[in-house]
PDB file of C-alpha atoms and ligand atoms in Angstrom:
ATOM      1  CA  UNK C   1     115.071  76.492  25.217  1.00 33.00           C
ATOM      2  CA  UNK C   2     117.048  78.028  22.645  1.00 40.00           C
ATOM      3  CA  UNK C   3     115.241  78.440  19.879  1.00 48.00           C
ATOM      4  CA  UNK C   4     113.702  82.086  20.351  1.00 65.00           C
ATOM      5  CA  UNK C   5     115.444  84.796  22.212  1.00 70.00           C
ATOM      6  CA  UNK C   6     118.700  82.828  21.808  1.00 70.00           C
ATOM      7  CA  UNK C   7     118.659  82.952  17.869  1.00 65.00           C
ATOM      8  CA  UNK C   8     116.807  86.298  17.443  1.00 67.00           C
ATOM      9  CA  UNK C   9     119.483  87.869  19.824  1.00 71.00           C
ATOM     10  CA  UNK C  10     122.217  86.150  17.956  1.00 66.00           C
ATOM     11  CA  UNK C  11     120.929  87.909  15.077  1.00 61.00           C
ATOM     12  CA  UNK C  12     122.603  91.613  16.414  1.00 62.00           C
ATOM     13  CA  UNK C  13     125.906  92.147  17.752  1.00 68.00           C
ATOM     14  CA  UNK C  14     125.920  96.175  18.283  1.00 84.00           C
ATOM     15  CA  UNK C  15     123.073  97.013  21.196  1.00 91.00           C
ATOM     16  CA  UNK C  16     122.225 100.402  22.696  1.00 92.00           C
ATOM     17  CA  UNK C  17     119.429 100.940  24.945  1.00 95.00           C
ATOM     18  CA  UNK C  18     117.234 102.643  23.054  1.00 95.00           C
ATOM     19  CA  UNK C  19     116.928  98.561  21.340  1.00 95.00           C
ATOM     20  CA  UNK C  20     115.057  97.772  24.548  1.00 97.00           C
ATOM     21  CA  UNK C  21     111.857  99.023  26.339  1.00 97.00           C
ATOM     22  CA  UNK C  22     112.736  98.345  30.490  1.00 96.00           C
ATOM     23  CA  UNK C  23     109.579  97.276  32.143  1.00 94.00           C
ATOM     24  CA  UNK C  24     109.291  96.104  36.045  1.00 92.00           C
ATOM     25  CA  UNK C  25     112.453  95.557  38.176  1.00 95.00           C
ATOM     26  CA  UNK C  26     113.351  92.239  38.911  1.00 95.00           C
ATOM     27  CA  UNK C  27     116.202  92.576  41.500  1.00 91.00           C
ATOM     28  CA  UNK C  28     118.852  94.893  42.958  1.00 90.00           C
ATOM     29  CA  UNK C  29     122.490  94.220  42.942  1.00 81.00           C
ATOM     30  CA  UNK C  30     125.361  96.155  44.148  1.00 80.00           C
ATOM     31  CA  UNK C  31     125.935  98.218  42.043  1.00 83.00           C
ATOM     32  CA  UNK C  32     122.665  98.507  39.843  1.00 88.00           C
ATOM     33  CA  UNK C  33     119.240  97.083  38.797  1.00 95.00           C
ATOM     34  CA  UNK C  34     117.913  93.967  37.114  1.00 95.00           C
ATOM     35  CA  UNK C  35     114.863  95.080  34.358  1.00 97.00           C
ATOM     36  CA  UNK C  36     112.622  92.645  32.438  1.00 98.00           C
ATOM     37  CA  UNK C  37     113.323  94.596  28.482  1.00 98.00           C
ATOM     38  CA  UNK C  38     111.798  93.737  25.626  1.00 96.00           C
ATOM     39  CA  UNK C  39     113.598  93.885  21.994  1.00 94.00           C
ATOM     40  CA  UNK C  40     111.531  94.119  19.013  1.00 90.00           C
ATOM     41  CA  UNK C  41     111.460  90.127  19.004  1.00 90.00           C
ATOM     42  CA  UNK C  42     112.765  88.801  22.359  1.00 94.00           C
ATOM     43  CA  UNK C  43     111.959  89.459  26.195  1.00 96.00           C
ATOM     44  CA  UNK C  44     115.437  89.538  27.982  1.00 97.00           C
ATOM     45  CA  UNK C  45     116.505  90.571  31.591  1.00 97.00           C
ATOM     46  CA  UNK C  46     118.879  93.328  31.660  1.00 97.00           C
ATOM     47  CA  UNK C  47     121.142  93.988  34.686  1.00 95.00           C
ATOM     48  CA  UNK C  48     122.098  98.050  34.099  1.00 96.00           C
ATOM     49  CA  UNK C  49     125.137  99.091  36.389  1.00 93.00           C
ATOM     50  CA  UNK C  50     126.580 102.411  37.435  1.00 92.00           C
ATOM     51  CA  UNK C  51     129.927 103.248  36.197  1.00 91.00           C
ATOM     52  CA  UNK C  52     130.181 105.554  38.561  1.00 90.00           C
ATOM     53  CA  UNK C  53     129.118 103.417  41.574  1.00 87.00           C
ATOM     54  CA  UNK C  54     131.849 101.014  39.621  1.00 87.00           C
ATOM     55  CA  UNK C  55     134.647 103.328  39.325  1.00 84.00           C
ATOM     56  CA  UNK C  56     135.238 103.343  43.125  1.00 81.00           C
ATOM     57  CA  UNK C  57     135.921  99.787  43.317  1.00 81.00           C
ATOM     58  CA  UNK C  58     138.931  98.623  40.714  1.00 84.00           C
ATOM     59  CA  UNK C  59     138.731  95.437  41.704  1.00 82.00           C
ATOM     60  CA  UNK C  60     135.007  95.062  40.965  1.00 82.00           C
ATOM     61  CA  UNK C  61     135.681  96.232  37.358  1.00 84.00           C
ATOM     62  CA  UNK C  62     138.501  93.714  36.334  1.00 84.00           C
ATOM     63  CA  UNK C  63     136.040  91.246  38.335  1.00 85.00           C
ATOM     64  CA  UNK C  64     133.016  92.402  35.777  1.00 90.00           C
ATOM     65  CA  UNK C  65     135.296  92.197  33.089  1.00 89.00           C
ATOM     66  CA  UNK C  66     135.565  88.619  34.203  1.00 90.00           C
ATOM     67  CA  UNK C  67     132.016  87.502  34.486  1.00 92.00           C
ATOM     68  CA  UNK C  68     130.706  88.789  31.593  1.00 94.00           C
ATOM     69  CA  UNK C  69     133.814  87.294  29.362  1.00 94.00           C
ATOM     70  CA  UNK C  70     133.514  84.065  31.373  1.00 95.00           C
ATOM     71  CA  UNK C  71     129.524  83.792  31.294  1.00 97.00           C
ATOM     72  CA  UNK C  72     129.176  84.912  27.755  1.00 95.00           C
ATOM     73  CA  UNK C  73     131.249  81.896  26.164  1.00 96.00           C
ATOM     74  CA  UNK C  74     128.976  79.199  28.737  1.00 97.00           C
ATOM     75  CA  UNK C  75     126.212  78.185  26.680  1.00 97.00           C
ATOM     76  CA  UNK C  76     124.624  75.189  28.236  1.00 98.00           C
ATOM     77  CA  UNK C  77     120.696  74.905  29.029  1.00 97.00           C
ATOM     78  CA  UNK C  78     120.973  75.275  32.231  1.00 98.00           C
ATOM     79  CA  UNK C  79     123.221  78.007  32.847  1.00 98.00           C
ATOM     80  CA  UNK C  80     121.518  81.259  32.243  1.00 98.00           C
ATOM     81  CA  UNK C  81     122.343  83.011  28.918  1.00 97.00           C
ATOM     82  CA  UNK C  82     124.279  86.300  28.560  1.00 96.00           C
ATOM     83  CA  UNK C  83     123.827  87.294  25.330  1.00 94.00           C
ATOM     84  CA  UNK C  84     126.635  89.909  25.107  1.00 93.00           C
ATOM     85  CA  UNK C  85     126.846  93.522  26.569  1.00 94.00           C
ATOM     86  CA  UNK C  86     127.350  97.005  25.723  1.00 95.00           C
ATOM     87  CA  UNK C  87     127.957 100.456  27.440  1.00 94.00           C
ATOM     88  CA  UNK C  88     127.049 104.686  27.339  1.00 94.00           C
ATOM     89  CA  UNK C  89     128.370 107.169  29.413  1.00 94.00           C
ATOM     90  CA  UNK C  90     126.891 106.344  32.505  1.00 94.00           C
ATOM     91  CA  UNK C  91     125.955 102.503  32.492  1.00 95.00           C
ATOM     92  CA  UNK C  92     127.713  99.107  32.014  1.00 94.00           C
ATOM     93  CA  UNK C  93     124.693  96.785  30.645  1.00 96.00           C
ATOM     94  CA  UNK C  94     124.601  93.028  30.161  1.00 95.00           C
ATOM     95  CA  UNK C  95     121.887  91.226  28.059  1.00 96.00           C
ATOM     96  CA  UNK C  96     120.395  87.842  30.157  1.00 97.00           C
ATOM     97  CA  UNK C  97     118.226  84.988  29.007  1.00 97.00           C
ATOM     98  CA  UNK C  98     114.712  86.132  31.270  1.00 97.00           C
ATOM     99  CA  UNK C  99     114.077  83.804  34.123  1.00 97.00           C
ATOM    100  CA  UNK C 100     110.953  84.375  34.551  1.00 96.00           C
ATOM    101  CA  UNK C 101     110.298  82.191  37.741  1.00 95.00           C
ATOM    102  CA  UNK C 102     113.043  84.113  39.779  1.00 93.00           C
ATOM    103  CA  UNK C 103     114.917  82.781  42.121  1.00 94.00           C
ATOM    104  CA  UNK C 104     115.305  79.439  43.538  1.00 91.00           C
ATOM    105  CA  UNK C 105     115.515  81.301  47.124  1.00 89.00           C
ATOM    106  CA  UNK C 106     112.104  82.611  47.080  1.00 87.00           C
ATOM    107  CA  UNK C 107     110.921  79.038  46.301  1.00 88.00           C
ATOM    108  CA  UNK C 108     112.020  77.256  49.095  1.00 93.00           C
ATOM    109  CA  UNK C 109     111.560  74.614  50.432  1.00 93.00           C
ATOM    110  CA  UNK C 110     111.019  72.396  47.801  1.00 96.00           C
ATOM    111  CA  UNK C 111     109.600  68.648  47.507  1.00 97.00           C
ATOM    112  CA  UNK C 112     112.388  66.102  47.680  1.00 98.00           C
ATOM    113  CA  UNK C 113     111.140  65.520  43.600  1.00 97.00           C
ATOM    114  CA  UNK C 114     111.618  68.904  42.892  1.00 97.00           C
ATOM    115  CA  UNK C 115     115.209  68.989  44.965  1.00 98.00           C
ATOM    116  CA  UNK C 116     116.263  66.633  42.242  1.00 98.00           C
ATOM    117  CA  UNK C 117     115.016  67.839  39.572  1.00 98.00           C
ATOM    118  CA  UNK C 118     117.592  71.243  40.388  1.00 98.00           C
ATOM    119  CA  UNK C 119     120.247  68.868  41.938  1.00 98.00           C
ATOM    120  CA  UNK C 120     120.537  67.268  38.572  1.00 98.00           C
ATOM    121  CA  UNK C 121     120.001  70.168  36.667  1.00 98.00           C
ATOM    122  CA  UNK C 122     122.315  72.325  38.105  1.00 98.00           C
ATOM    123  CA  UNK C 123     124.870  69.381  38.714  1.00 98.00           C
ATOM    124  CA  UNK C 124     125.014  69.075  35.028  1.00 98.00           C
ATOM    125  CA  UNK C 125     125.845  73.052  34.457  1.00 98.00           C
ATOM    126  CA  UNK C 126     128.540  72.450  37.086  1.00 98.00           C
ATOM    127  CA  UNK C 127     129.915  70.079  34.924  1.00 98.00           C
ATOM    128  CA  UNK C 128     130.067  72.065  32.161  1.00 98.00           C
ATOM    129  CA  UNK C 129     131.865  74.966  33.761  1.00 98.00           C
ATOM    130  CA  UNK C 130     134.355  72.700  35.544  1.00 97.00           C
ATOM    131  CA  UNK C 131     134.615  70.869  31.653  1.00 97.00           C
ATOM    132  CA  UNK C 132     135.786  74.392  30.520  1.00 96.00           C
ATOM    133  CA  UNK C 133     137.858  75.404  33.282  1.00 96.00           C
ATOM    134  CA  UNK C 134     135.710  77.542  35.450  1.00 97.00           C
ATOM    135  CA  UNK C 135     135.190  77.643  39.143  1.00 97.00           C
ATOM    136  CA  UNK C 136     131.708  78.891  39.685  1.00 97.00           C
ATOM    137  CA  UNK C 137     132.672  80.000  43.739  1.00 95.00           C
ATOM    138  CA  UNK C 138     129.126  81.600  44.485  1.00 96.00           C
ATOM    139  CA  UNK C 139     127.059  78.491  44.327  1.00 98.00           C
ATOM    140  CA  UNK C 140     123.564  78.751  46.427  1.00 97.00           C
ATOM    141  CA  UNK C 141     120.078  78.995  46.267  1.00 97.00           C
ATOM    142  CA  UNK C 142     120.107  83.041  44.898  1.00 95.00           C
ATOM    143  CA  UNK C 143     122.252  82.124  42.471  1.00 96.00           C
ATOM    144  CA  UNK C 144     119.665  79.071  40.826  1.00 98.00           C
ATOM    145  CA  UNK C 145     117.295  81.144  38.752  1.00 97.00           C
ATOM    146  CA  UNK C 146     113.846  79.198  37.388  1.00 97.00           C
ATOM    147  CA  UNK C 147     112.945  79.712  34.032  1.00 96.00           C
ATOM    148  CA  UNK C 148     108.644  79.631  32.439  1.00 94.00           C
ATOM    149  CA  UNK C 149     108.967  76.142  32.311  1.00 95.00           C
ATOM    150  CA  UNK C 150     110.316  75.372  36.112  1.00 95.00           C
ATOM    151  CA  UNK C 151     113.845  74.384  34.615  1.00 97.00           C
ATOM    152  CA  UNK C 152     116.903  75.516  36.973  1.00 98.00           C
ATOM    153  CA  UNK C 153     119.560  77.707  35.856  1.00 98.00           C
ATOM    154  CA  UNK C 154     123.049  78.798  37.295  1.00 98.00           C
ATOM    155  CA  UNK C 155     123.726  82.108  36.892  1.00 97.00           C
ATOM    156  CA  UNK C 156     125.552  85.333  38.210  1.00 93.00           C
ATOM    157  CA  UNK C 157     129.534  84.776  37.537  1.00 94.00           C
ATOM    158  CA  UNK C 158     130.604  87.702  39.511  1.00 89.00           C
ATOM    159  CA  UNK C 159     133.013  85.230  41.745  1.00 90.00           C
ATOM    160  CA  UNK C 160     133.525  82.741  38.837  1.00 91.00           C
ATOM    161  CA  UNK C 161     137.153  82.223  37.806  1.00 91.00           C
ATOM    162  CA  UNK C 162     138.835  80.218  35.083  1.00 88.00           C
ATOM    163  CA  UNK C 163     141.736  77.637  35.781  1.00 85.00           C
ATOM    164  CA  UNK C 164     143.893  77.917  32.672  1.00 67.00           C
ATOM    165  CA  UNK C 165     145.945  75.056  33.246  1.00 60.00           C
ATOM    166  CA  UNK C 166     149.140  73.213  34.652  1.00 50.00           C
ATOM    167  CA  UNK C 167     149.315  72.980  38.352  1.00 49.00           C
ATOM    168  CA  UNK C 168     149.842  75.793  39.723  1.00 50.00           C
ATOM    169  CA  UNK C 169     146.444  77.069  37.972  1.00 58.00           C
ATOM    170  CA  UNK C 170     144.767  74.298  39.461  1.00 58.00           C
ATOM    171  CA  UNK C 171     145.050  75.126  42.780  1.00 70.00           C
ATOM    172  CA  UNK C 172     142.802  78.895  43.311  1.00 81.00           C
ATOM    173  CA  UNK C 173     143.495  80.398  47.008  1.00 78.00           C
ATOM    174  CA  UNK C 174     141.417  83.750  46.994  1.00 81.00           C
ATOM    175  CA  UNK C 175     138.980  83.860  49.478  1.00 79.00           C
ATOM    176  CA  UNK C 176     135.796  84.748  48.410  1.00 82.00           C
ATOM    177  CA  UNK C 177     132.050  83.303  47.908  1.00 86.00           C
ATOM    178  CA  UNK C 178     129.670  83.467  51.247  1.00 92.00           C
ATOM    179  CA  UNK C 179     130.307  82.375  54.084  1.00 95.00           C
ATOM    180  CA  UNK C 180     127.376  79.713  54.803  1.00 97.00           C
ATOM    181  CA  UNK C 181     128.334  78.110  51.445  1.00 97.00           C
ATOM    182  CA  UNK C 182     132.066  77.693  51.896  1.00 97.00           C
ATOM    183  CA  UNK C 183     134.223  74.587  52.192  1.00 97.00           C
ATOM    184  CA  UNK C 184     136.173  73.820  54.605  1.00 97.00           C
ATOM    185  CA  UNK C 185     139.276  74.292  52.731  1.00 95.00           C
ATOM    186  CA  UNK C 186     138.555  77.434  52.027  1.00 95.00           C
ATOM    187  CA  UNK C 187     137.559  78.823  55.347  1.00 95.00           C
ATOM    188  CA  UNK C 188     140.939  77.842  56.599  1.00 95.00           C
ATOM    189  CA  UNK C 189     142.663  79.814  53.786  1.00 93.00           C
ATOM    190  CA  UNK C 190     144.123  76.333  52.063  1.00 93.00           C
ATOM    191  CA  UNK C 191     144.611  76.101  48.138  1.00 93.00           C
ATOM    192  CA  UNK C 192     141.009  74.569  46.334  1.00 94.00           C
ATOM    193  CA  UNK C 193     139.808  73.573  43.339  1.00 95.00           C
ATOM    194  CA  UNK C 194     136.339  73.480  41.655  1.00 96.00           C
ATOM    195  CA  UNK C 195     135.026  70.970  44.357  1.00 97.00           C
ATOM    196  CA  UNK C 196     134.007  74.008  46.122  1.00 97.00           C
ATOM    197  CA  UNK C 197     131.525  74.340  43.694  1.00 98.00           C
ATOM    198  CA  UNK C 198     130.442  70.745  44.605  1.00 98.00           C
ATOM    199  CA  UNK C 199     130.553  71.258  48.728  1.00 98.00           C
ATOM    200  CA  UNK C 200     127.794  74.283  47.800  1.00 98.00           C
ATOM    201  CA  UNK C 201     125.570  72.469  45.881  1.00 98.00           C
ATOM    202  CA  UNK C 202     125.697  70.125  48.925  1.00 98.00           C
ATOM    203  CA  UNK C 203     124.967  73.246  51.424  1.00 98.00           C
ATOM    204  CA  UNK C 204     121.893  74.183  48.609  1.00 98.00           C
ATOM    205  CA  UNK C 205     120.273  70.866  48.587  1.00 98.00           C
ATOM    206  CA  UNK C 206     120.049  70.728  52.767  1.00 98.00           C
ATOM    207  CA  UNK C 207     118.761  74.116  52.163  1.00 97.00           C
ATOM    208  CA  UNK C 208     116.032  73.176  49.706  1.00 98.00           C
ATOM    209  CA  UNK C 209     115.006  70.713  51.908  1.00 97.00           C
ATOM    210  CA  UNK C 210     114.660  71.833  54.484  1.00 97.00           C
ATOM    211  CA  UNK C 211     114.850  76.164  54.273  1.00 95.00           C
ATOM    212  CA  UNK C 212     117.896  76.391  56.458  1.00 96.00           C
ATOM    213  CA  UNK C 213     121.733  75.907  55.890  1.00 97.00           C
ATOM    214  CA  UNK C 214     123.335  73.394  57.705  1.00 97.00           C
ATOM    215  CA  UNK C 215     126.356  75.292  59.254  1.00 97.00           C
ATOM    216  CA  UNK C 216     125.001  78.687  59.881  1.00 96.00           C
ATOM    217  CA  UNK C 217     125.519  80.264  63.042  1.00 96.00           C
ATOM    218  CA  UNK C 218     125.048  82.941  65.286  1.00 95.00           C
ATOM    219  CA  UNK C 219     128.817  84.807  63.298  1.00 95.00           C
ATOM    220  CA  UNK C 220     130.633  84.421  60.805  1.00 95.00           C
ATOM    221  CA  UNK C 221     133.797  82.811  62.893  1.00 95.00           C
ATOM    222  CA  UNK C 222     131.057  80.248  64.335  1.00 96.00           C
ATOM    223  CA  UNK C 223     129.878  79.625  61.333  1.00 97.00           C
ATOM    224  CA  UNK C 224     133.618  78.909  59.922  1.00 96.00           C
ATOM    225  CA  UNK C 225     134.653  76.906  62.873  1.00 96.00           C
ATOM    226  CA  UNK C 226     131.415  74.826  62.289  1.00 97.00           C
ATOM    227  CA  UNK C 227     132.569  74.142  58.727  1.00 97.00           C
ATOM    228  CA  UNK C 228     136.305  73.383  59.259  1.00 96.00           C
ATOM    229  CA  UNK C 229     135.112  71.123  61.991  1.00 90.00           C
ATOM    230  CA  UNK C 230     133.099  69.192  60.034  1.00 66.00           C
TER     231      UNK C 230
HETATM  232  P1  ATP S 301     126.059  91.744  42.012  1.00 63.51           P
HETATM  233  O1  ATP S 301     126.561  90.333  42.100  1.00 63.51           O
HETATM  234  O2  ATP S 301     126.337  92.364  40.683  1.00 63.51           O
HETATM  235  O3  ATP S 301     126.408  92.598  43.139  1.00 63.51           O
HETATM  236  P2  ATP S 301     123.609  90.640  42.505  1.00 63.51           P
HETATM  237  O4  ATP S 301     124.239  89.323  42.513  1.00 63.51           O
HETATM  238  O5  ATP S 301     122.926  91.064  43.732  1.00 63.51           O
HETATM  239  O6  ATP S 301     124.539  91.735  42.081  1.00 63.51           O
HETATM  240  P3  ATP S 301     122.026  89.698  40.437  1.00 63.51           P
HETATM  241  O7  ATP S 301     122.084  88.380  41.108  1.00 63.51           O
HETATM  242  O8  ATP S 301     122.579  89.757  39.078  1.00 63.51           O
HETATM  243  O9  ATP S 301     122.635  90.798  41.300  1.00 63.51           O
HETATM  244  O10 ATP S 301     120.510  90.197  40.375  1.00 63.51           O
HETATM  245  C1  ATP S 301     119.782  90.611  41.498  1.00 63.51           C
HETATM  246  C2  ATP S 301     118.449  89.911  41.525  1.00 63.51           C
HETATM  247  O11 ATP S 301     117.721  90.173  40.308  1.00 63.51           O
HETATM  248  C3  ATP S 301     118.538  88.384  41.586  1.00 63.51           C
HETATM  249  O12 ATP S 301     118.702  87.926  42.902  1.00 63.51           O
HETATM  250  C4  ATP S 301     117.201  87.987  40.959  1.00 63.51           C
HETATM  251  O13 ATP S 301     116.162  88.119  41.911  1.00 63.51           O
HETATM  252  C5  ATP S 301     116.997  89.040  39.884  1.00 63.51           C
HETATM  253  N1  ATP S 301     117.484  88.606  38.570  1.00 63.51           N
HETATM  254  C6  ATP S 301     118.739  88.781  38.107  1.00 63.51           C
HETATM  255  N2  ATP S 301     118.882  88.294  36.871  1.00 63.51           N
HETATM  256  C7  ATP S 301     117.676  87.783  36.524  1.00 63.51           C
HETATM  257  C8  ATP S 301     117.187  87.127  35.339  1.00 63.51           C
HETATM  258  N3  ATP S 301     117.970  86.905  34.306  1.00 63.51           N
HETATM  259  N4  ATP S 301     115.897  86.730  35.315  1.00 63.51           N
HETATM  260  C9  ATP S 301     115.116  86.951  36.410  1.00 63.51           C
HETATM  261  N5  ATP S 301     115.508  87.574  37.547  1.00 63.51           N
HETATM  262  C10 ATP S 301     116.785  87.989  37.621  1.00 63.51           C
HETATM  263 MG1   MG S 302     123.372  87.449  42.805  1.00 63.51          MG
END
């Protein structure tokens, strides 16, 4: 899985996007699109935001900052490669491995062979991050991508965060992620740790089962008081 675009991308550390011819769009995010782009030798996806979309929201800068130092440094085969990132005037753009499958969402539902074929898969990139300190936070179904070969990876880091150590880094009490994939602990505001990640995946497999999430509701505040009662 890493032979190709992994080593030929390696093989460059200065980009500019004139290196890469955008073909079709593959998604929209917040604050930008998602393009297949081929290189001379490699077919990556690149995700090309505004800056100036970005410089209204401080907070979603230092958070960008964040992902892309967080994702670049987790290599693991199924967590979706970021191969680096680079900037003009206008644009912030970050280099992804190509999943060419798309999203685990548009899938759904899948056999209960299939379901564990991602569980495991995606249970062993958890393991990775939570090895190296990171708190993925955003776990669900959008967030799986499936590469040519029907192999799951985690990706998007947007909400990820890195313990650094000692207790009081262990415990993480921001409140973010969405709300039909959150814990109980933290939909009542307590401290948490990276088992969130694990209560998601839980959420995700119901939902590849079956296409629907087990504690979604009519709102948001039903939905939380489902979850904290369970
Ligand atoms: P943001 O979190 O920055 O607001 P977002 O989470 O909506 O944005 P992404 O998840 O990065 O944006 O991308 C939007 C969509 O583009 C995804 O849901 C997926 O359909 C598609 N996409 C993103 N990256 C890839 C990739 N590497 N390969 C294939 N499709 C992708
Ligand atoms: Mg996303």
């Amino acid at each position: 899985m890493f032979g190709g675009p992994a080593r030929r991308m390696k093989d460059r550390r200065v980009w500019n996007v004139k290196d890469f011819k955008l073909s079709s769009a593959l998604g929209k995010g917040k604050f930008g699109n998602v393009y297949v782009a081929k290189t001379s030798n490699a077919t990556v996806a690149l995700k090309v935001m505004f800056k100036s979309c970005l410089a209204s929201d401080a907070k979603r800068t230092l958070l960008l900052r964040r992902e892309i130092e967080i994702h670049s440094r987790l290599v693991h085969k199924h967590i979706l490669r970021c191969y680096g990132y680079f900037q003009d005037s206008k644009h912030i753009y970050i280099i992804l491995q190509f999943a060419s499958n798309g999203t685990s969402l548009s899938k759904m539902p899948f056999s209960e062979r299939e379901t564990k074929k991602i569980t495991y898969q995606i249970s062993s990139a958890l393991e990775f991050c939570h090895s190296r300190g990171v708190i993925h936070r955003d776990l669900k179904p959008e967030n799986i991508l499936i590469d040519a070969k029907g192999n799951a990876c985690l990706s998007d880091f947007g909400w990820s965060c890195h313990v650094v150590g000692g207790p009081d880094d262990e415990k993480r009490r921001t409140f973010c992620g969405t709300p039909d994939y959150m814990s109980p602990e933290q939909v009542l505001s307590k401290p948490y740790d990276a088992r969130v990640d694990i209560w998601a995946l839980g959420v995700t497999v119901f939902e590849f089962l079956t296409g629907e999430t087990p504690f979604s509701r009519e709102t948001i505040e039903d939905t939380f008081e489902c979850i904290s009662d369970g």
